[in-house]
PDB file of C-alpha atoms in Angstrom:
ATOM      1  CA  UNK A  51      77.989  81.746  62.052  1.00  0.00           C
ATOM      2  CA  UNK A  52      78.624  78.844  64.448  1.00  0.00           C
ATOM      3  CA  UNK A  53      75.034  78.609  64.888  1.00  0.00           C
ATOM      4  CA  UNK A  54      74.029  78.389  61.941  1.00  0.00           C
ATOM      5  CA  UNK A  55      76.898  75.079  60.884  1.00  0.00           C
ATOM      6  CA  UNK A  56      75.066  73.812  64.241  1.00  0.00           C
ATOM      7  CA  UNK A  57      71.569  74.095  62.753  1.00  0.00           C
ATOM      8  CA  UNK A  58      72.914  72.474  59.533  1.00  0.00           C
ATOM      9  CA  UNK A  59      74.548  69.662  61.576  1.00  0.00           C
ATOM     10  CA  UNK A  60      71.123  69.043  63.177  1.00  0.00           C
ATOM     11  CA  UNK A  61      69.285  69.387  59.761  1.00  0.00           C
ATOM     12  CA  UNK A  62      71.580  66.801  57.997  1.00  0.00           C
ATOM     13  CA  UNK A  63      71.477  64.347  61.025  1.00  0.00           C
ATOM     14  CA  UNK A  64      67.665  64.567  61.296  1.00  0.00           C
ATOM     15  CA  UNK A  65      66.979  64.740  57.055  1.00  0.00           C
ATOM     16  CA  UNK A  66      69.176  61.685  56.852  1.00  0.00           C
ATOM     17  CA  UNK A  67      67.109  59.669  59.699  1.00  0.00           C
ATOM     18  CA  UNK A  68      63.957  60.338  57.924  1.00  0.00           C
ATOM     19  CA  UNK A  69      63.720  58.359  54.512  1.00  0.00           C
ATOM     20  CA  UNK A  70      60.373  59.834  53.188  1.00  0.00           C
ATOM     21  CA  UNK A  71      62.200  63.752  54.220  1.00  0.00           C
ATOM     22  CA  UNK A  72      65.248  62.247  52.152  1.00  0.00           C
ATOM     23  CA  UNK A  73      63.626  60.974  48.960  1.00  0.00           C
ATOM     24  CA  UNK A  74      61.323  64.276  48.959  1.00  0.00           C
ATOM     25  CA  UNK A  75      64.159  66.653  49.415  1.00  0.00           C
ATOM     26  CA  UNK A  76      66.119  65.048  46.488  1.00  0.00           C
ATOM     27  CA  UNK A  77      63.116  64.570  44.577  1.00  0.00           C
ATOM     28  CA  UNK A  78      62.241  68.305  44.495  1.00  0.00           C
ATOM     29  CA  UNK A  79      65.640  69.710  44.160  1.00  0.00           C
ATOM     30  CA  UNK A  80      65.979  67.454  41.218  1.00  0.00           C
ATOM     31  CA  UNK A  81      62.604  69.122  39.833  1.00  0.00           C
ATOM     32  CA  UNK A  82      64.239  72.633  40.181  1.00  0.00           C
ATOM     33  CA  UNK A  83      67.461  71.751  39.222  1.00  0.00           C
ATOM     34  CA  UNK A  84      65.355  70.206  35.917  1.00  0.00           C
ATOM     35  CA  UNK A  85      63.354  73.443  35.718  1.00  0.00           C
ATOM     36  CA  UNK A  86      66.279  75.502  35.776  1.00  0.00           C
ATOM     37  CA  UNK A  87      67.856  73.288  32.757  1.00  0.00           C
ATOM     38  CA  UNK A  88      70.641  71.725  34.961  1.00  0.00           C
ATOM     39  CA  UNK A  89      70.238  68.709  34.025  1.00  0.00           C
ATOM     40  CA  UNK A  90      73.564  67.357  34.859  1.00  0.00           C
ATOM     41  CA  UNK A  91      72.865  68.337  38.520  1.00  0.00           C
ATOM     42  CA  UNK A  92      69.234  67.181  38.588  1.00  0.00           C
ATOM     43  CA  UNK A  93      70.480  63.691  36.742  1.00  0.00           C
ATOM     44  CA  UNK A  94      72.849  63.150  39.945  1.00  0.00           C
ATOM     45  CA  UNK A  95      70.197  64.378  42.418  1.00  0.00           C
ATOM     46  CA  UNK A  96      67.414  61.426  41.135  1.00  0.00           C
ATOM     47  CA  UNK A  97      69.991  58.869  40.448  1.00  0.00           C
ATOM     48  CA  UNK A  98      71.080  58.988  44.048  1.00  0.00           C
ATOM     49  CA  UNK A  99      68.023  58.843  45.524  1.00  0.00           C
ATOM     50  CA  UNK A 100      66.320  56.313  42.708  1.00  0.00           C
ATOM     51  CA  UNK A 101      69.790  53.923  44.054  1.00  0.00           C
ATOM     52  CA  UNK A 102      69.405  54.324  47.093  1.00  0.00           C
ATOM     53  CA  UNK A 103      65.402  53.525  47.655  1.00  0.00           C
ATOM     54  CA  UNK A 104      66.424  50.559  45.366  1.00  0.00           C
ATOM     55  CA  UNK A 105      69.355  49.139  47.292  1.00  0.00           C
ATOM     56  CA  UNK A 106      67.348  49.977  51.038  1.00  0.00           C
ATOM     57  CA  UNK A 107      63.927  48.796  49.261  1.00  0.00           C
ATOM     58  CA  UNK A 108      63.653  45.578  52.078  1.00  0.00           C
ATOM     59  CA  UNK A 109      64.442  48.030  55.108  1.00  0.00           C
ATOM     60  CA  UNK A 110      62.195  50.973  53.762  1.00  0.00           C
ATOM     61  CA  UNK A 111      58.938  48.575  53.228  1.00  0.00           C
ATOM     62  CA  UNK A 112      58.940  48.270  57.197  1.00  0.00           C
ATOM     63  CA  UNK A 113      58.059  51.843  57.442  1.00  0.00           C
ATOM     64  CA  UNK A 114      54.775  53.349  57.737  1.00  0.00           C
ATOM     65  CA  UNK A 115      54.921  56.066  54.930  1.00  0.00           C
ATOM     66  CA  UNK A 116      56.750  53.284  52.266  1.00  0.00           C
ATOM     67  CA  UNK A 117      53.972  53.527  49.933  1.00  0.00           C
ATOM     68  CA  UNK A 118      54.673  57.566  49.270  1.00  0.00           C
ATOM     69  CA  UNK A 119      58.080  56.708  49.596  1.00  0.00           C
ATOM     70  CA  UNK A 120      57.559  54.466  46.516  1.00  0.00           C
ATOM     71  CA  UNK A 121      55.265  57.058  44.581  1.00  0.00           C
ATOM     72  CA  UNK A 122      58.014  59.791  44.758  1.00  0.00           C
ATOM     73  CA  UNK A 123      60.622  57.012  43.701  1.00  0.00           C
ATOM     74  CA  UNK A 124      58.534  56.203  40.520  1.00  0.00           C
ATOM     75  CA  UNK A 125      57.775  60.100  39.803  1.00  0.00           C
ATOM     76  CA  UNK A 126      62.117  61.246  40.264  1.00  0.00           C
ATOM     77  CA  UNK A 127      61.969  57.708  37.537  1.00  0.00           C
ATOM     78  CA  UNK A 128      60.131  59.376  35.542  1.00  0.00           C
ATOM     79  CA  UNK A 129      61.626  62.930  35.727  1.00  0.00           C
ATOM     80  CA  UNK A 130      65.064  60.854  35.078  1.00  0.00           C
ATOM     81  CA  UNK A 131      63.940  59.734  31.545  1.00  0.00           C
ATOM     82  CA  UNK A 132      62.791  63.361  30.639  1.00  0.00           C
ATOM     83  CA  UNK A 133      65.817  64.076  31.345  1.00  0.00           C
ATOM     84  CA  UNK A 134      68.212  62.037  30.024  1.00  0.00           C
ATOM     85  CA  UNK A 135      65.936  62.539  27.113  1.00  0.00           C
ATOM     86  CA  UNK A 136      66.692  66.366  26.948  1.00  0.00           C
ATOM     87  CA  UNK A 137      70.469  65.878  27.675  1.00  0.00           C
ATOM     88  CA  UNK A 138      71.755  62.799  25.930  1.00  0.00           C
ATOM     89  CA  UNK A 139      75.493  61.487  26.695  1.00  0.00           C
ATOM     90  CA  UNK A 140      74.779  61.688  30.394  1.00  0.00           C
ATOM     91  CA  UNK A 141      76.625  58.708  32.139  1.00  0.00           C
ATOM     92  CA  UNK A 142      74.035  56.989  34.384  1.00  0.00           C
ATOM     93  CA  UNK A 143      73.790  53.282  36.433  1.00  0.00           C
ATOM     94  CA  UNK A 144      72.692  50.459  35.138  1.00  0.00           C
ATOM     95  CA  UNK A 145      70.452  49.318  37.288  1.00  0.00           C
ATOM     96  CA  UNK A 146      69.206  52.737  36.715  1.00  0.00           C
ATOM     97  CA  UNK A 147      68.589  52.263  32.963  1.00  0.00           C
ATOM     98  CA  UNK A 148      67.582  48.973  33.267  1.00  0.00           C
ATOM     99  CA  UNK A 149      64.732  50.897  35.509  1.00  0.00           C
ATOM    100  CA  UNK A 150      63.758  53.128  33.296  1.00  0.00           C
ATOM    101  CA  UNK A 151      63.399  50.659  30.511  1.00  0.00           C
ATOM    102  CA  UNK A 152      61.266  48.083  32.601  1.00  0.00           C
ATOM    103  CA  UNK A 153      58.539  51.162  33.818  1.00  0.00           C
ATOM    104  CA  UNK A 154      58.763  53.445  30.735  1.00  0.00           C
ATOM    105  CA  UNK A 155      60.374  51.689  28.122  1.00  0.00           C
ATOM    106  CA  UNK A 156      56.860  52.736  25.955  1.00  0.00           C
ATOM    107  CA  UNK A 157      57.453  56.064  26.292  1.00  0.00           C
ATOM    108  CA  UNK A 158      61.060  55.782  25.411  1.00  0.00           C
ATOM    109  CA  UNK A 159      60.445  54.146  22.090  1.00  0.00           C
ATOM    110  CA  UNK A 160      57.878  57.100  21.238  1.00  0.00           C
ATOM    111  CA  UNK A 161      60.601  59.709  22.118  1.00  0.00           C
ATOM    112  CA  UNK A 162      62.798  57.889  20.017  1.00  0.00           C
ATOM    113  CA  UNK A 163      60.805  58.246  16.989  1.00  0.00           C
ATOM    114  CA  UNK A 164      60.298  61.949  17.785  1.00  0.00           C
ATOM    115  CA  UNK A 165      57.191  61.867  19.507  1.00  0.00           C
ATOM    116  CA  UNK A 166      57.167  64.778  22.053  1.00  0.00           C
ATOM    117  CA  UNK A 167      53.836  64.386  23.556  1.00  0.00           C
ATOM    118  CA  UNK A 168      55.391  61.436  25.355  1.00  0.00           C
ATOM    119  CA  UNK A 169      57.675  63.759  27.512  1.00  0.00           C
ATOM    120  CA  UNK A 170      54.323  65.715  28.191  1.00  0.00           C
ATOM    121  CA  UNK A 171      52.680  62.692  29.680  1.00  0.00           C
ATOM    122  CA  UNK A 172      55.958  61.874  31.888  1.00  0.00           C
ATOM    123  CA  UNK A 173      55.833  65.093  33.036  1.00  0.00           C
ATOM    124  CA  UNK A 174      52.456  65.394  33.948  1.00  0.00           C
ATOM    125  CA  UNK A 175      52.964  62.097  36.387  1.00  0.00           C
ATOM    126  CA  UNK A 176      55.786  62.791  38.099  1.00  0.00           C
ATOM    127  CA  UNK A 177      55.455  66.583  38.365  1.00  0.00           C
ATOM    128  CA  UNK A 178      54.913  68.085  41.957  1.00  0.00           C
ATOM    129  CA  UNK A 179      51.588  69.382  42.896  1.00  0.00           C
ATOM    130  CA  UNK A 180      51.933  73.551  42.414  1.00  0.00           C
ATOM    131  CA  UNK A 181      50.218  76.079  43.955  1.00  0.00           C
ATOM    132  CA  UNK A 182      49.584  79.680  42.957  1.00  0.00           C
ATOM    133  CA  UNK A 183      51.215  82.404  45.810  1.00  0.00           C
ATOM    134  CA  UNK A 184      48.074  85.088  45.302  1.00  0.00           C
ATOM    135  CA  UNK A 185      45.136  84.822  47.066  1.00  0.00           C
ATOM    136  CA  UNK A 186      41.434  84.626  45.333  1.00  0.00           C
ATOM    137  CA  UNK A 187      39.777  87.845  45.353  1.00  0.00           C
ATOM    138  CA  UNK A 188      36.198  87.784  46.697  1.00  0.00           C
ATOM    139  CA  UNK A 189      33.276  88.362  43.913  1.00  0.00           C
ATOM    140  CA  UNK A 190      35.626  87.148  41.444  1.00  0.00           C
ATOM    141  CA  UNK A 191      34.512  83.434  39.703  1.00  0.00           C
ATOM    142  CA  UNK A 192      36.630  80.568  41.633  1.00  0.00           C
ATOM    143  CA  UNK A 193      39.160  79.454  39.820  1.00  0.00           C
ATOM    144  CA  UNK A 194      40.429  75.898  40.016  1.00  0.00           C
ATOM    145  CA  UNK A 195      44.513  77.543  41.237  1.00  0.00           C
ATOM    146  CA  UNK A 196      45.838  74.070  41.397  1.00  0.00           C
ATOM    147  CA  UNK A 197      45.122  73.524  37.358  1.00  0.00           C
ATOM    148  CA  UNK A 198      46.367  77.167  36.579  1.00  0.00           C
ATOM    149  CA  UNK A 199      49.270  76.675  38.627  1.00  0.00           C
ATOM    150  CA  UNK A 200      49.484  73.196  36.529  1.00  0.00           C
ATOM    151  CA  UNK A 201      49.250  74.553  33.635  1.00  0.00           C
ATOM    152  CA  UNK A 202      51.645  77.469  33.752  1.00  0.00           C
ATOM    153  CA  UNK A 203      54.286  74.836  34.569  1.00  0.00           C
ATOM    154  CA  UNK A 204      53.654  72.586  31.645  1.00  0.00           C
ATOM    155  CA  UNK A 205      53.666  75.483  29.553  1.00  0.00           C
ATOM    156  CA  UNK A 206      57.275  77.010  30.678  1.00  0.00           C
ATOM    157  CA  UNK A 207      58.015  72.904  30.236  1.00  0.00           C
ATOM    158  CA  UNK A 208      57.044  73.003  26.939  1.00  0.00           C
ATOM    159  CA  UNK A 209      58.702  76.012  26.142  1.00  0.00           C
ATOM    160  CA  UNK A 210      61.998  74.086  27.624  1.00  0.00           C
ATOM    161  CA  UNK A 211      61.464  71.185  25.139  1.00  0.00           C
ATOM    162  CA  UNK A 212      61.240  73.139  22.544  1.00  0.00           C
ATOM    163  CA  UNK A 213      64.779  74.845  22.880  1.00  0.00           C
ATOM    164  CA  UNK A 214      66.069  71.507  23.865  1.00  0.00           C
ATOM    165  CA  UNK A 215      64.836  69.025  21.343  1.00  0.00           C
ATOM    166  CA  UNK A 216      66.396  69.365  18.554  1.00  0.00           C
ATOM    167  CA  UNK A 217      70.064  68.871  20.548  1.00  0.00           C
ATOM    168  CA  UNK A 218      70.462  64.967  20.120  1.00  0.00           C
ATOM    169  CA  UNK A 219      69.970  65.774  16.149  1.00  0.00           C
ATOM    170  CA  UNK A 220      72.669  68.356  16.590  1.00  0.00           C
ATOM    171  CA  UNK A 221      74.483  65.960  19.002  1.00  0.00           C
ATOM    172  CA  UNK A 222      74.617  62.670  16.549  1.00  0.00           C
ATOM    173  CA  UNK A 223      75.376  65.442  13.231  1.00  0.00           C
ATOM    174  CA  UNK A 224      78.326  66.861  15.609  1.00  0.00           C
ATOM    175  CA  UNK A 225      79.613  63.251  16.865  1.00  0.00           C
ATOM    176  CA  UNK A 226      79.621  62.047  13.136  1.00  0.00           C
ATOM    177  CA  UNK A 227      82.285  64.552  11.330  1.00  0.00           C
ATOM    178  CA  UNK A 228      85.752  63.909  11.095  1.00  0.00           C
ATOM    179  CA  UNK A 229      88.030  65.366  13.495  1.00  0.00           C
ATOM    180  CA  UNK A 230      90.835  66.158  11.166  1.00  0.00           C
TER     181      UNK A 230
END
Protein backbone atom coordinates (compact mmCIF):
# COMPACT_ATOMS: atom_id res chain seq x y z
CA UNK A 1 0.00 0.00 0.00
CA UNK A 2 2.66 2.63 0.76
CA UNK A 3 3.97 2.06 -2.58
CA UNK A 4 1.42 2.46 -4.35
CA UNK A 5 0.34 6.40 -2.44
CA UNK A 6 4.20 6.81 -3.51
CA UNK A 7 3.55 6.01 -7.18
CA UNK A 8 0.45 8.28 -7.02
CA UNK A 9 2.52 11.08 -5.39
CA UNK A 10 4.96 10.77 -8.32
CA UNK A 11 2.07 10.50 -10.91
CA UNK A 12 0.31 13.72 -9.63
CA UNK A 13 3.66 15.68 -9.33
CA UNK A 14 4.78 14.65 -12.84
CA UNK A 15 0.86 14.90 -14.59
CA UNK A 16 0.69 18.34 -13.06
CA UNK A 17 4.26 19.49 -14.60
CA UNK A 18 3.18 18.43 -17.96
CA UNK A 19 0.33 20.75 -19.41
CA UNK A 20 -0.41 18.81 -22.70
CA UNK A 21 -0.56 15.25 -20.04
CA UNK A 22 -2.98 17.60 -17.94
CA UNK A 23 -5.42 18.93 -20.53
CA UNK A 24 -5.47 15.25 -22.18
CA UNK A 25 -6.13 13.47 -18.97
CA UNK A 26 -9.09 15.81 -18.15
CA UNK A 27 -10.13 15.91 -21.58
CA UNK A 28 -10.67 12.12 -21.82
CA UNK A 29 -12.04 11.50 -18.45
CA UNK A 30 -14.53 14.14 -19.27
CA UNK A 31 -15.36 12.01 -22.57
CA UNK A 32 -16.04 8.90 -20.35
CA UNK A 33 -17.55 10.54 -17.68
CA UNK A 34 -19.94 12.04 -20.81
CA UNK A 35 -20.24 8.52 -22.23
CA UNK A 36 -21.24 7.11 -19.10
CA UNK A 37 -24.10 9.98 -18.76
CA UNK A 38 -22.36 11.78 -15.79
CA UNK A 39 -22.62 14.74 -16.92
CA UNK A 40 -22.37 16.63 -13.76
CA UNK A 41 -18.88 15.05 -13.30
CA UNK A 42 -17.75 15.42 -16.92
CA UNK A 43 -19.19 19.30 -16.80
CA UNK A 44 -16.58 19.89 -13.79
CA UNK A 45 -13.82 17.83 -15.46
CA UNK A 46 -13.86 20.29 -18.93
CA UNK A 47 -14.67 23.39 -17.08
CA UNK A 48 -11.50 23.03 -15.08
CA UNK A 49 -9.35 22.35 -17.62
CA UNK A 50 -11.19 24.82 -20.39
CA UNK A 51 -10.29 27.67 -17.14
CA UNK A 52 -7.36 26.81 -16.63
CA UNK A 53 -5.75 26.69 -20.42
CA UNK A 54 -7.64 30.07 -20.54
CA UNK A 55 -6.23 31.80 -17.48
CA UNK A 56 -2.33 30.08 -18.26
CA UNK A 57 -3.02 30.76 -22.18
CA UNK A 58 0.31 33.45 -22.22
CA UNK A 59 2.58 30.84 -20.27
CA UNK A 60 1.30 27.70 -22.27
CA UNK A 61 1.98 29.43 -25.91
CA UNK A 62 5.83 29.20 -24.91
CA UNK A 63 5.63 25.53 -25.09
CA UNK A 64 6.41 23.35 -27.88
CA UNK A 65 3.21 21.12 -28.04
CA UNK A 66 0.73 24.54 -27.46
CA UNK A 67 -0.89 24.04 -30.68
CA UNK A 68 -2.41 20.36 -29.52
CA UNK A 69 -2.74 21.84 -26.34
CA UNK A 70 -5.16 24.32 -28.02
CA UNK A 71 -6.94 21.59 -30.28
CA UNK A 72 -7.90 19.48 -27.17
CA UNK A 73 -9.03 22.85 -25.43
CA UNK A 74 -11.43 23.62 -28.39
CA UNK A 75 -12.64 19.78 -28.66
CA UNK A 76 -13.42 19.50 -24.22
CA UNK A 77 -15.36 23.26 -25.67
CA UNK A 78 -17.13 21.53 -27.66
CA UNK A 79 -17.94 18.36 -25.61
CA UNK A 80 -19.00 21.16 -22.85
CA UNK A 81 -21.91 22.48 -25.04
CA UNK A 82 -23.15 18.85 -25.77
CA UNK A 83 -23.32 18.68 -22.59
CA UNK A 84 -24.78 21.33 -21.00
CA UNK A 85 -27.11 20.76 -23.85
CA UNK A 86 -28.13 17.22 -22.55
CA UNK A 87 -28.24 18.37 -18.85
CA UNK A 88 -29.66 21.85 -18.59
CA UNK A 89 -29.57 23.79 -15.05
CA UNK A 90 -25.90 22.96 -14.72
CA UNK A 91 -24.13 26.00 -13.00
CA UNK A 92 -21.07 26.84 -15.15
CA UNK A 93 -18.39 30.12 -15.45
CA UNK A 94 -18.87 32.80 -17.31
CA UNK A 95 -16.08 33.17 -19.05
CA UNK A 96 -16.95 29.67 -19.83
CA UNK A 97 -20.31 30.50 -21.48
CA UNK A 98 -19.19 33.44 -22.90
CA UNK A 99 -16.72 30.70 -24.70
CA UNK A 100 -19.01 28.62 -25.84
CA UNK A 101 -21.14 31.31 -27.33
CA UNK A 102 -18.18 33.10 -29.22
CA UNK A 103 -16.93 29.39 -30.99
CA UNK A 104 -20.34 27.63 -31.21
CA UNK A 105 -22.90 30.01 -30.66
CA UNK A 106 -24.33 28.56 -34.40
CA UNK A 107 -24.75 25.41 -33.20
CA UNK A 108 -26.38 26.53 -30.05
CA UNK A 109 -29.12 28.43 -31.78
CA UNK A 110 -29.86 25.15 -33.96
CA UNK A 111 -30.13 23.06 -30.71
CA UNK A 112 -32.32 25.56 -29.48
CA UNK A 113 -34.81 25.20 -32.11
CA UNK A 114 -34.60 21.40 -31.77
CA UNK A 115 -32.21 20.62 -34.28
CA UNK A 116 -30.29 17.45 -33.15
CA UNK A 117 -28.01 16.95 -35.99
CA UNK A 118 -26.12 19.90 -34.52
CA UNK A 119 -25.01 17.83 -31.40
CA UNK A 120 -23.93 15.15 -34.08
CA UNK A 121 -21.58 17.55 -35.75
CA UNK A 122 -20.09 18.73 -32.18
CA UNK A 123 -19.54 15.43 -31.47
CA UNK A 124 -17.93 14.33 -34.39
CA UNK A 125 -15.13 17.31 -33.80
CA UNK A 126 -14.28 16.99 -30.55
CA UNK A 127 -14.63 13.20 -30.17
CA UNK A 128 -11.34 11.16 -29.49
CA UNK A 129 -9.89 9.10 -32.19
CA UNK A 130 -11.18 5.19 -31.30
CA UNK A 131 -9.76 2.19 -32.11
CA UNK A 132 -11.21 -1.31 -32.38
CA UNK A 133 -9.36 -3.99 -29.63
CA UNK A 134 -9.59 -7.17 -32.30
CA UNK A 135 -7.16 -7.74 -34.67
CA UNK A 136 -7.92 -8.09 -38.68
CA UNK A 137 -8.09 -11.55 -39.72
CA UNK A 138 -5.95 -12.40 -42.77
CA UNK A 139 -8.03 -13.19 -46.19
CA UNK A 140 -10.72 -11.21 -44.81
CA UNK A 141 -11.46 -7.61 -46.94
CA UNK A 142 -9.60 -4.65 -44.89
CA UNK A 143 -11.72 -2.81 -43.15
CA UNK A 144 -11.20 0.87 -42.48
CA UNK A 145 -11.28 -0.05 -38.00
CA UNK A 146 -10.82 3.57 -37.28
CA UNK A 147 -14.41 4.49 -39.11
CA UNK A 148 -16.10 1.31 -37.53
CA UNK A 149 -14.74 2.12 -34.32
CA UNK A 150 -16.17 5.81 -35.24
CA UNK A 151 -19.12 4.83 -36.00
CA UNK A 152 -20.09 2.47 -33.22
CA UNK A 153 -19.46 5.46 -30.93
CA UNK A 154 -21.70 7.90 -32.67
CA UNK A 155 -24.22 5.37 -32.73
CA UNK A 156 -24.27 4.48 -28.75
CA UNK A 157 -24.13 8.67 -28.84
CA UNK A 158 -27.07 8.81 -30.62
CA UNK A 159 -28.76 6.33 -28.76
CA UNK A 160 -27.77 8.68 -25.56
CA UNK A 161 -29.50 11.71 -27.20
CA UNK A 162 -32.28 10.11 -27.77
CA UNK A 163 -33.09 9.14 -24.04
CA UNK A 164 -31.86 12.51 -23.11
CA UNK A 165 -33.53 15.00 -25.35
CA UNK A 166 -36.62 15.36 -24.55
CA UNK A 167 -35.49 16.32 -20.62
CA UNK A 168 -35.29 20.25 -21.00
CA UNK A 169 -39.11 19.89 -22.38
CA UNK A 170 -39.79 17.88 -19.28
CA UNK A 171 -37.48 20.26 -17.31
CA UNK A 172 -39.27 23.80 -18.37
CA UNK A 173 -43.11 21.70 -18.07
CA UNK A 174 -41.79 20.62 -14.41
CA UNK A 175 -40.24 24.22 -13.45
CA UNK A 176 -43.59 25.88 -14.62
CA UNK A 177 -46.39 24.23 -12.16
CA UNK A 178 -47.31 25.60 -9.03
CA UNK A 179 -45.81 24.33 -5.99
CA UNK A 180 -48.84 24.45 -3.81
Amino acid sequence: MIHIKRLFKTTAQIHEKSPGCHVSVFYHMGFAQLMLEDFSAAIRSFSTIILQVNRNRNYYSRFADYEQLHKLTEKAIALLAIVLFLCPGQRVNDQIHSLIREKYGDNQSKLQNGDVSALSELFGFSCPKFILPAVAVEGEAVVHCSAEALQRQQKAFSDMVARQQHIPAVRSYIKALPLH
